[in-house]
RNA sequence: GGUCCUGUGGAGCAGUUGGAGUGCUCGCCGCCCUGUCAAGGCGGAGGUCGCGGGUUCAAGUCCCGUCAGGACCGCCA
């Protein structure tokens, strides 16, 4: 080591010690006769004093990398800085070596206002010198360590699975990699290690985990990047409850250590259907209590066409209450219409209850009978001064999700969210299937299809395993998600381990035997040889680290993140390739053996 | 694929009704300064107003297109 101590570790007890420090010039305060330099390394900052005999420090600039030798002294009385951990001491320099100079900085490296995201990520190596990003990287490392320790204590085996693998249709779009040695054929980057971890169970490992990079070529968001990380877990000979117990243990350990938050009781469970019915979301934010009310029966017989149309078609009408919402201006109420339209809804019907009299008012009120209006407040649990928003649709889930989105927006606008709170829940009993493309229903009379809510390897629960064909839309799965403050932070399922059940599920999904063999043949083959019952879970590691670090984007907990367009501002990736690279990569080659699936019709 | 917001010296912003590249904070360069810690004082440099087109006597400002970043919808088994 070229240094003797870490800058941030120096304390009053070190006074009198001669130290050699290495780090960066965080700030220089040049008084002419005496120069103060805040020297920063990974451990923190300490003040270095250069006296008249050390005027070389005059040439130092921000972010020069320097080596300083000097004596630690307690600061003169009255000059301590209580804001710094090292504020009781300073280092009086006797030697200075500039290890490397720094050009004028393209962004501020101090902890004041941050630059915009694209500048920060273009110069991420400078951004990472700031304390916030630095802490986020350390937090993530610590989170990995906590998970590894806990899983090692429980005899889990950490296994790496391939990142150059087979394209598995269904689900998200794959990133594809051309194969030079077999022109015209492509690897896919894994969307998750799902199939491999199931094969590891067949392989008898019983307890597997991996901090796994996953790749999905879909739209990117604040909480979605083209490559992201899961803490991926799979176990044999377990039930859903065993996975939930393990998941809670991991979450409990993470939040205890990294957020100082103790999860004492069991994390509450609610069913997928309850979550939709009460919160209009399969990842409800339980930090606030606003709930939806179904009004389908209450409003049955109404002549208001918007509601009657949904009710008569066997659909759903519901409402959500905005506490104090009656105080909104006409402009604000109109704003909700724009908000709803931006989400693809026709609008958001509402009734406001007069703050004095409780009298229902608003455009929709004119369309409802006195009877319906009279009992409305009680039916939805509204008080005078509240606003009631309605949604109606022939598709229950569609209306519920609109109200769920309104619920979130209400909480935001009415400031109902306790930002310091942590609220966890499990959402269990998810349906096995949902109809494909519900919007297209009714046209052409084409066959109604089903798609897996979770994934095609999810087991129906005991109640449905022998008869899910009877009513695919109602069949429930052993599938579970863990939710924190309205973010899905993990999810998993009990897997199908019986070939016959798997084939029946594929049948419902419209995946024929030939198709299944082509896409997942290797898994079905494996399942011929004594596959153990198994179940697993995967945690969205970036999201968890984001929540624990208080960030509002997973980019903050990724060392070198990409922009929403999948662009890396630092390296400039992706880039075009040269003609020679293209020729060598085999991009344009034709597969040698044209299998049925590969050949064009 | 769609909607909305943003784009002005190195960074963060302001810029009114269309009237001179105008302003603020920080940074940068030079000088002064012996106890600061967001040091202070004086002086200075630094601009294709994202890009292209249009309207106009005149565009940072209005219109159209486009690019980039962000948020959201679709999508994400």
XYZ file of C-alpha atoms (C1' of nucleotides) in Angstrom:
678
model
C 0.000 0.000 0.000
C 1.235 3.424 -0.801
C -0.747 4.909 2.055
C -0.700 4.227 5.781
C -4.217 5.236 6.772
C -7.636 5.869 5.323
C -8.602 9.504 5.359
C -12.099 9.002 6.698
C -10.921 6.855 9.576
C -8.751 9.431 11.355
C -9.905 10.439 14.828
C -8.661 12.450 17.787
C -6.882 9.356 19.056
C -4.621 9.434 16.001
C -3.188 12.819 16.987
C 0.578 12.801 16.908
C 0.722 10.041 14.291
C 2.522 10.665 11.040
C 0.337 9.364 8.229
C 0.520 9.009 4.479
C -2.817 9.428 2.750
C -3.847 8.874 -0.850
C -6.987 10.220 -2.417
C -8.614 13.008 -4.347
C -8.780 16.741 -3.800
C -12.430 17.233 -2.931
C -12.091 20.946 -2.260
C -9.363 23.501 -1.869
C -9.604 26.590 0.308
C -6.599 28.761 -0.457
C -6.019 31.521 2.090
C -2.650 32.491 0.722
C -0.556 31.757 3.744
C -2.454 28.618 4.652
C -4.248 26.256 2.319
C -6.902 23.762 3.349
C -7.566 20.739 1.204
C -10.349 18.257 1.816
C -8.819 14.939 0.896
C -11.315 12.252 -0.069
C -10.853 8.530 -0.438
C -13.371 5.707 -0.329
C -13.534 5.917 3.457
C -14.398 9.590 3.682
C -12.857 13.041 3.900
C -10.222 14.639 6.108
C -8.882 18.176 6.136
C -5.242 18.576 5.189
C -3.488 21.827 6.121
C -0.676 23.187 3.967
C 1.389 25.856 5.689
C 3.624 28.507 4.215
C 6.373 25.983 3.525
C 3.961 23.880 1.466
C 2.800 26.418 -1.109
C 3.012 23.730 -3.797
C -0.567 23.006 -2.758
C -1.546 26.232 -4.468
C -1.383 24.345 -7.755
C -3.799 21.643 -6.648
C -7.158 21.534 -8.382
C -10.362 19.639 -7.797
C -10.062 15.881 -8.248
C -6.289 15.793 -8.551
C -5.179 12.433 -7.244
C -2.550 13.014 -4.574
C -0.348 11.385 -1.999
C 0.078 13.420 1.206
C 2.306 12.822 4.193
C 1.778 14.735 7.389
C 1.082 14.666 11.075
C -2.396 14.208 12.504
C -3.253 16.958 14.978
C -6.309 17.870 16.918
C -7.663 21.038 15.439
C -7.131 24.354 17.214
C -9.894 25.069 19.708
C -12.965 26.455 17.978
C -12.007 25.088 14.566
C -13.518 21.639 14.886
C -16.072 20.681 12.284
C -18.842 18.657 13.904
C -20.340 17.890 10.501
C -17.392 15.665 9.579
C -16.583 12.342 11.229
C -12.948 13.443 11.030
C -13.808 16.976 12.113
C -11.843 16.868 15.349
C -8.529 16.461 13.551
C -6.552 17.672 10.589
C -3.379 16.529 8.870
C -0.537 19.043 8.684
C 1.186 18.209 5.423
C 4.934 17.809 5.179
C 5.050 16.244 1.714
C 2.836 16.265 -1.341
C 3.014 14.190 -4.473
C 0.593 14.661 -7.318
C -0.191 11.151 -8.529
C -2.256 12.423 -11.429
C -3.840 15.677 -12.503
C -7.490 16.175 -13.378
C -8.848 18.178 -16.273
C -11.653 20.660 -15.502
C -14.650 18.561 -14.576
C -17.650 18.070 -16.863
C -19.924 17.762 -13.852
C -19.752 18.698 -10.172
C -18.259 15.906 -8.103
C -19.348 17.346 -4.769
C -22.568 16.352 -3.060
C -24.541 19.421 -4.048
C -26.878 19.497 -6.997
C -26.408 16.540 -9.271
C -26.037 16.934 -13.014
C -28.711 15.563 -15.319
C -28.851 11.823 -15.790
C -27.260 11.622 -19.202
C -24.271 13.680 -18.082
C -23.956 11.679 -14.889
C -23.995 8.354 -16.697
C -21.681 9.505 -19.446
C -19.158 10.341 -16.731
C -20.350 7.684 -14.334
C -16.800 7.157 -13.015
C -16.898 10.723 -11.729
C -20.483 10.418 -10.553
C -19.470 7.376 -8.513
C -16.997 9.535 -6.579
C -19.984 11.313 -5.040
C -21.161 9.983 -1.714
C -24.687 9.066 -2.820
C -23.766 6.803 -5.733
C -20.810 5.490 -3.725
C -23.130 4.465 -0.907
C -25.557 2.859 -3.357
C -22.798 0.629 -4.728
C -21.765 -0.369 -1.211
C -25.354 -1.034 -0.210
C -25.817 -3.320 -3.165
C -22.650 -5.190 -2.338
C -23.850 -5.590 1.232
C -27.236 -6.837 0.026
C -25.494 -9.506 -2.058
C -23.462 -10.483 0.980
C -26.534 -10.753 3.233
C -28.309 -12.963 0.718
C -25.265 -15.166 0.170
C -24.677 -15.593 3.894
C -28.283 -16.472 4.604
C -28.507 -18.930 1.736
C -25.142 -20.488 2.544
C -26.332 -21.019 6.124
C -29.274 -22.913 4.702
C -27.091 -25.138 2.524
C -27.899 -23.538 -0.808
C -25.592 -24.133 -3.747
C -24.642 -21.137 -5.871
C -24.662 -22.192 -9.517
C -23.966 -20.163 -12.644
C -26.169 -20.863 -15.642
C -25.474 -19.963 -19.271
C -25.991 -16.497 -20.676
C -25.657 -17.790 -24.209
C -28.650 -20.025 -24.517
C -31.680 -20.971 -26.504
C -34.442 -18.606 -27.495
C -37.609 -19.530 -25.645
C -40.640 -18.028 -27.332
C -43.466 -16.741 -25.158
C -42.810 -13.873 -22.847
C -40.567 -10.975 -23.521
C -38.524 -10.403 -26.643
C -35.090 -11.973 -26.569
C -31.772 -10.333 -27.191
C -30.099 -12.406 -29.875
C -26.451 -13.175 -30.486
C -25.237 -14.418 -33.864
C -23.097 -17.533 -33.899
C -20.014 -17.310 -36.084
C -19.361 -21.051 -36.186
C -22.901 -21.797 -37.290
C -23.946 -18.935 -39.529
C -27.630 -18.160 -39.460
C -28.160 -19.552 -35.982
C -28.496 -17.465 -32.885
C -28.135 -17.684 -29.185
C -30.594 -15.841 -27.016
C -29.636 -14.135 -23.796
C -31.760 -15.577 -20.989
C -34.816 -13.672 -19.811
C -34.234 -15.515 -16.565
C -32.550 -18.789 -15.591
C -36.012 -20.344 -15.195
C -35.533 -23.532 -17.192
C -31.975 -24.093 -16.054
C -32.867 -23.882 -12.405
C -35.595 -26.443 -12.927
C -33.042 -28.685 -14.615
C -30.773 -28.225 -11.605
C -33.594 -29.591 -9.478
C -33.831 -32.604 -11.766
C -30.080 -32.720 -11.306
C -30.551 -33.284 -7.603
C -29.038 -30.071 -6.269
C -32.166 -29.506 -4.181
C -31.234 -25.961 -3.151
C -29.993 -23.578 -5.798
C -29.442 -19.878 -5.916
C -27.744 -17.401 -8.196
C -27.414 -13.663 -8.448
C -28.313 -13.838 -12.091
C -28.203 -11.304 -14.880
C -31.340 -11.382 -17.028
C -32.080 -9.784 -20.372
C -35.380 -8.634 -21.836
C -35.787 -6.573 -24.955
C -38.862 -4.612 -23.925
C -39.631 -1.003 -23.124
C -37.430 0.465 -20.420
C -38.622 2.442 -17.424
C -37.425 3.871 -14.167
C -37.577 0.341 -12.795
C -36.683 -1.584 -15.956
C -33.375 -1.925 -17.768
C -32.528 -4.184 -20.706
C -30.253 -6.130 -18.407
C -31.167 -6.538 -14.786
C -30.426 -8.796 -11.882
C -32.456 -11.357 -10.020
C -31.683 -13.222 -6.854
C -32.864 -16.510 -8.284
C -33.774 -19.399 -6.000
C -35.171 -22.889 -6.473
C -35.785 -25.708 -3.989
C -36.889 -29.317 -4.234
C -39.341 -31.135 -1.979
C -40.932 -27.963 -0.663
C -44.313 -26.307 -0.614
C -45.349 -22.749 -1.311
C -45.163 -22.048 2.428
C -41.512 -23.099 2.534
C -40.610 -20.655 -0.203
C -42.600 -17.916 1.475
C -40.785 -18.568 4.752
C -37.428 -18.343 2.988
C -38.442 -15.242 1.075
C -39.495 -13.532 4.264
C -36.240 -14.454 5.943
C -34.310 -12.812 3.117
C -36.452 -9.695 3.076
C -36.332 -9.476 6.860
C -32.539 -9.713 6.886
C -32.145 -7.122 4.128
C -34.454 -4.566 5.673
C -33.113 -5.081 9.161
C -29.521 -4.586 8.119
C -29.849 -2.014 5.361
C -32.945 -0.014 6.302
C -32.965 -0.436 10.073
C -36.497 -1.713 9.701
C -37.532 -4.802 11.656
C -40.269 -6.913 10.117
C -41.556 -8.534 13.286
C -44.797 -10.230 12.300
C -45.414 -12.469 9.308
C -45.840 -10.545 6.110
C -49.586 -10.501 5.407
C -50.964 -12.482 2.491
C -53.825 -11.499 0.304
C -55.179 -13.326 -2.649
C -54.694 -12.066 -6.150
C -58.456 -11.622 -6.492
C -58.694 -9.692 -3.228
C -55.794 -7.498 -4.293
C -57.603 -6.600 -7.507
C -60.941 -6.175 -5.761
C -59.676 -4.024 -2.924
C -56.740 -2.167 -4.475
C -57.130 -2.584 -8.217
C -53.613 -3.930 -8.522
C -51.720 -7.183 -8.241
C -48.997 -5.219 -6.453
C -50.931 -3.044 -4.040
C -49.291 -0.276 -2.082
C -50.600 -0.779 1.451
C -49.025 2.339 2.923
C -52.405 4.009 2.642
C -55.830 2.594 3.148
C -57.999 3.894 0.304
C -59.853 0.884 -1.100
C -62.102 0.218 -4.032
C -65.783 -0.620 -3.679
C -67.640 -2.748 -6.165
C -70.994 -1.215 -7.082
C -72.154 -3.658 -9.738
C -75.044 -4.905 -7.618
C -75.741 -1.580 -5.961
C -76.199 0.180 -9.287
C -78.014 -2.657 -11.031
C -81.010 -1.220 -12.837
C -79.468 2.203 -13.358
C -80.350 3.969 -16.550
C -77.022 5.705 -16.791
C -75.742 4.108 -19.983
C -72.068 3.983 -19.059
C -72.827 1.901 -15.976
C -75.784 -0.051 -17.339
C -73.816 -1.174 -20.361
C -71.140 -2.731 -18.188
C -73.583 -4.261 -15.731
C -75.845 -5.762 -18.374
C -72.858 -7.305 -20.128
C -71.822 -9.043 -16.946
C -69.064 -6.545 -16.295
C -68.092 -4.452 -13.347
C -68.796 -1.035 -11.908
C -66.764 0.197 -8.979
C -65.639 3.283 -7.199
C -62.763 4.704 -5.236
C -63.027 7.603 -2.814
C -60.720 10.601 -2.754
C -60.792 11.988 0.769
C -61.371 15.736 0.610
C -61.695 15.476 -3.162
C -64.749 17.718 -3.272
C -62.497 20.679 -2.609
C -60.882 20.274 -6.002
C -61.400 23.005 -8.543
C -63.255 22.363 -11.735
C -59.900 22.455 -13.490
C -58.504 19.773 -11.204
C -61.531 17.568 -11.754
C -61.172 18.056 -15.498
C -57.540 17.100 -15.051
C -58.683 13.663 -13.942
C -60.399 13.226 -17.294
C -57.138 13.948 -19.069
C -55.365 11.627 -16.663
C -57.822 8.813 -17.457
C -57.621 9.418 -21.189
C -53.842 9.286 -21.056
C -54.282 5.781 -19.685
C -56.533 4.751 -22.520
C -59.814 5.090 -20.615
C -62.717 7.112 -21.956
C -62.823 9.205 -18.851
C -63.324 8.995 -15.135
C -66.863 9.547 -13.926
C -67.112 11.229 -10.562
C -69.486 12.544 -7.952
C -68.444 15.079 -5.337
C -70.134 15.203 -1.955
C -70.812 18.723 -0.751
C -68.631 19.454 2.244
C -71.519 21.037 4.171
C -74.563 19.038 3.192
C -73.089 15.866 1.768
C -75.253 16.408 -1.271
C -73.929 14.518 -4.302
C -73.032 16.830 -7.175
C -71.302 16.665 -10.515
C -72.183 15.600 -14.030
C -72.719 11.949 -13.158
C -75.057 12.790 -10.277
C -77.639 14.030 -12.770
C -77.725 10.581 -14.363
C -78.339 8.622 -11.189
C -81.629 8.168 -9.378
C -82.252 9.806 -6.018
C -82.207 6.354 -4.506
C -78.798 5.467 -5.917
C -77.426 8.847 -4.934
C -78.894 8.683 -1.454
C -77.106 5.524 -0.461
C -73.938 6.175 -2.416
C -71.880 7.698 0.375
C -72.598 4.760 2.646
C -72.030 2.248 -0.127
C -68.535 3.532 -0.893
C -67.636 4.766 2.585
C -67.404 8.423 1.610
C -67.901 11.437 3.849
C -69.109 14.933 2.984
C -66.273 16.730 1.252
C -65.022 13.600 -0.528
C -65.016 12.835 -4.224
C -66.082 9.465 -5.607
C -64.524 8.242 -8.842
C -66.178 5.509 -10.881
C -65.014 3.027 -13.432
C -67.162 0.669 -15.454
C -66.202 -1.959 -17.961
C -67.333 -5.224 -19.371
C -63.900 -6.437 -18.347
C -63.747 -6.559 -14.561
C -59.986 -6.368 -14.353
C -59.771 -3.426 -16.722
C -62.101 -1.314 -14.583
C -60.449 -2.436 -11.374
C -57.028 -1.516 -12.690
C -58.242 1.925 -13.727
C -59.544 2.458 -10.192
C -56.300 1.041 -8.846
C -54.330 3.547 -10.851
C -56.701 6.264 -9.633
C -56.107 5.074 -6.083
C -52.369 5.594 -6.519
C -52.931 8.997 -8.069
C -55.343 9.964 -5.270
C -52.753 9.034 -2.672
C -50.195 11.137 -4.500
C -52.419 14.199 -4.916
C -53.968 13.995 -1.458
C -50.538 13.295 0.060
C -51.653 10.107 1.779
C -48.333 8.305 1.318
C -46.096 7.980 4.361
C -42.737 8.025 2.615
C -40.982 6.659 5.677
C -43.207 3.594 5.887
C -42.444 0.072 4.692
C -45.408 -2.041 3.788
C -45.004 -5.623 2.605
C -47.487 -8.190 1.457
C -47.646 -11.459 -0.389
C -50.104 -11.739 -3.242
C -51.031 -15.411 -3.549
C -53.491 -17.594 -5.446
C -52.892 -15.940 -8.782
C -54.917 -17.290 -11.682
C -53.258 -19.812 -13.954
C -54.445 -18.227 -17.174
C -55.837 -15.070 -18.596
C -57.523 -14.600 -21.961
C -55.278 -13.489 -24.776
C -55.981 -10.083 -26.208
C -59.290 -9.383 -24.437
C -59.836 -6.239 -26.514
C -60.112 -8.306 -29.668
C -62.860 -10.485 -28.231
C -66.045 -10.842 -30.258
C -64.624 -10.039 -33.641
C -64.343 -12.735 -36.222
C -65.360 -15.473 -33.828
C -61.805 -16.724 -33.642
C -60.810 -19.217 -30.984
C -60.386 -17.597 -27.601
C -56.878 -18.265 -26.391
C -55.279 -18.369 -22.991
C -51.916 -17.192 -21.850
C -50.078 -17.957 -18.638
C -50.367 -15.271 -15.967
C -47.074 -16.361 -14.403
C -45.323 -18.732 -16.801
C -46.188 -22.032 -18.467
C -44.346 -24.112 -15.842
C -46.433 -22.892 -12.921
C -48.418 -25.554 -11.141
C -52.164 -25.334 -10.667
C -53.022 -25.580 -6.999
C -54.360 -28.756 -5.436
C -57.943 -27.714 -6.011
C -57.470 -27.199 -9.725
C -54.718 -29.541 -10.784
C -57.111 -32.231 -12.004
C -59.687 -29.954 -13.587
C -58.237 -26.619 -14.695
C -59.534 -27.344 -18.199
C -63.082 -26.995 -16.888
C -62.674 -23.285 -16.329
C -59.226 -22.020 -17.274
C -60.138 -18.456 -16.391
C -60.902 -19.402 -12.803
C -58.160 -21.946 -12.164
C -55.681 -20.854 -9.522
C -51.972 -21.469 -9.366
C -49.426 -21.936 -6.655
C -47.951 -18.605 -7.580
C -46.924 -15.804 -5.260
C -45.483 -12.335 -5.494
C -43.957 -10.309 -2.708
C -44.761 -6.624 -2.828
C -43.133 -3.695 -1.063
C -44.761 -0.254 -1.171
C -46.487 -1.069 -4.431
C -43.409 -2.546 -6.092
C -43.247 -6.194 -7.065
C -39.913 -7.140 -5.547
C -40.115 -10.883 -6.049
C -42.272 -13.630 -7.386
C -42.312 -17.313 -7.936
C -44.328 -20.459 -8.028
C -44.523 -24.128 -7.385
C -43.516 -25.718 -10.675
C -45.145 -28.458 -12.596
C -42.998 -31.585 -12.267
C -45.370 -34.072 -13.891
C -45.155 -34.463 -17.627
C -48.877 -35.119 -17.960
C -49.821 -31.909 -16.148
C -47.307 -29.951 -18.170
C -48.792 -31.274 -21.400
C -52.310 -30.371 -20.276
C -51.165 -26.835 -19.466
C -49.510 -26.549 -22.849
C -52.792 -27.694 -24.387
C -54.674 -24.842 -22.752
C -51.990 -22.424 -23.872
C -52.349 -23.693 -27.414
C -48.872 -25.155 -27.482
C -49.167 -28.426 -29.361
C -47.048 -31.464 -28.632
C -44.783 -30.786 -31.576
C -44.492 -27.130 -30.641
C -43.743 -27.959 -27.019
C -41.123 -30.491 -28.034
C -39.522 -27.916 -30.257
C -39.505 -25.122 -27.693
C -39.119 -26.931 -24.383
C -38.272 -30.463 -25.447
C -35.149 -30.573 -23.324
C -37.199 -29.759 -20.206
C -39.900 -32.302 -20.992
C -37.200 -34.849 -21.692
C -35.647 -34.138 -18.312
C -39.013 -34.576 -16.660
C -39.053 -38.197 -17.807
C -36.355 -39.082 -15.332
C -37.743 -38.716 -11.854
C -38.080 -34.958 -11.517
C -38.588 -33.881 -7.892
C -41.429 -31.577 -6.910
C -39.862 -28.140 -6.782
C -40.671 -24.497 -6.306
C -38.802 -21.249 -6.380
C -38.734 -17.516 -6.331
C -36.796 -14.724 -7.965
C -36.219 -11.337 -6.378
C -35.882 -8.208 -8.456
C -32.526 -7.326 -7.074
C -32.240 -3.902 -8.668
C -35.655 -2.876 -7.362
C -34.872 -4.128 -3.879
C -31.591 -2.217 -3.808
C -33.392 0.831 -5.189
C -35.940 0.726 -2.380
C -33.308 0.125 0.284
C -31.227 3.036 -0.948
C -34.224 5.352 -1.210
C -33.642 5.901 -4.926
C -36.444 6.427 -7.398
C -34.822 4.564 -10.280
C -32.921 1.297 -10.524
C -30.318 3.201 -12.534
C -29.082 4.556 -9.213
C -28.095 1.096 -8.012
C -26.569 -0.083 -11.295
C -22.914 0.742 -11.757
C -23.168 1.560 -15.460
C -26.816 1.927 -16.426
C -28.380 2.444 -19.810
C -30.849 5.102 -20.882
C -34.486 4.465 -21.752
C -33.460 3.806 -25.336
C -31.068 1.060 -24.288
C -28.109 3.333 -24.962
C -25.044 3.324 -22.769
C -23.970 6.977 -22.554
C -20.515 5.993 -21.340
C -19.349 3.473 -23.917
C -21.712 4.590 -26.642
C -23.064 1.066 -27.032
C -24.749 -0.206 -29.050
C -22.694 0.586 -32.139
C -22.902 -0.356 -35.802
C -20.573 -3.130 -36.889
C -18.196 -3.155 -39.811
C -18.916 -5.109 -42.953
C -16.168 -7.498 -41.942
C -17.663 -8.026 -38.484
C -21.022 -8.604 -40.094
C -19.651 -11.179 -42.475
C -17.780 -13.000 -39.707
C -20.649 -12.903 -37.245
C -22.806 -15.052 -39.450
C -25.708 -12.647 -39.178
C -26.825 -13.210 -42.725
C -26.050 -16.884 -42.963
C -28.637 -19.544 -43.603
C -28.959 -22.384 -41.109
C -27.492 -25.580 -42.545
C -30.351 -27.823 -41.487
C -33.617 -26.037 -41.950
C -35.845 -27.437 -39.234
C -39.582 -27.030 -39.615
C -39.672 -24.257 -37.089
C -36.824 -22.337 -38.628
C -38.002 -22.539 -42.219
C -40.229 -19.850 -43.558
C -43.707 -20.913 -44.596
C -45.950 1.883 -31.324
C -48.403 6.163 -28.399
C -48.959 10.569 -24.802
C -46.683 14.297 -21.904
C -42.356 17.145 -20.013
C -37.350 18.928 -20.852
C -33.167 20.668 -24.185
C -29.855 28.219 -23.288
C -21.257 28.904 -21.953
C -18.300 23.057 -18.355
C -22.805 22.056 -14.427
C -27.683 23.696 -12.593
C -31.281 27.365 -13.877
C -34.060 32.155 -15.381
C -35.195 34.465 -19.968
C -42.048 38.546 -19.903
C -45.951 40.341 -25.603
C -41.276 37.983 -30.954
C -37.077 43.382 -30.458
C -28.844 43.146 -29.474
C -26.531 36.063 -26.664
C -29.528 39.240 -21.651
C -29.250 37.411 -16.319
C -28.354 34.219 -11.717
C -25.684 30.296 -8.856
C -21.605 26.981 -9.188
C -17.285 25.634 -11.813
C -12.855 27.292 -14.860
C -8.315 30.936 -15.563
C -5.311 35.066 -13.181
C -4.202 38.081 -8.912
C -4.881 39.120 -3.508
C -5.559 36.867 1.169
C -2.540 32.762 7.728
C -8.061 29.116 10.310
C -11.302 27.886 6.364
C -14.633 23.848 5.853
C -20.472 25.815 0.226
C -13.932 30.164 2.532
C -13.700 35.387 0.970
C -12.281 39.766 -2.378
C -10.999 41.778 -7.368
C -10.539 40.805 -12.519
C -11.182 37.536 -16.826
C -12.359 33.696 -20.379
C -16.080 30.689 -22.075
C -22.452 30.389 -26.328
C -23.846 26.596 -33.770
C -29.941 28.981 -27.547
C -30.128 20.220 -29.439
C -30.548 19.918 -35.060
C -33.283 21.163 -39.794
C -37.024 23.900 -42.099
C -40.997 27.676 -41.971
C -43.690 32.386 -40.511
C -41.803 37.496 -39.714
C -38.633 43.675 -40.932
C -36.955 40.737 -36.638
C -37.231 33.953 -33.511
C -33.990 31.351 -27.505
C -39.303 32.891 -27.769
C -44.439 31.241 -32.664
C -45.369 26.836 -36.298
C -43.754 22.007 -38.639
C -40.277 18.131 -38.627
C -36.285 15.628 -36.320
C -32.724 13.989 -32.515
C -31.544 13.248 -27.364
C -32.956 12.684 -22.102
C -36.896 11.856 -18.534
C -42.016 10.261 -16.849
C -46.144 7.442 -18.237
C -49.445 4.038 -21.505
C -48.874 -0.299 -24.602
C -45.412 -4.151 -23.789
C -42.579 -6.753 -19.835
C -44.662 -15.709 -19.818
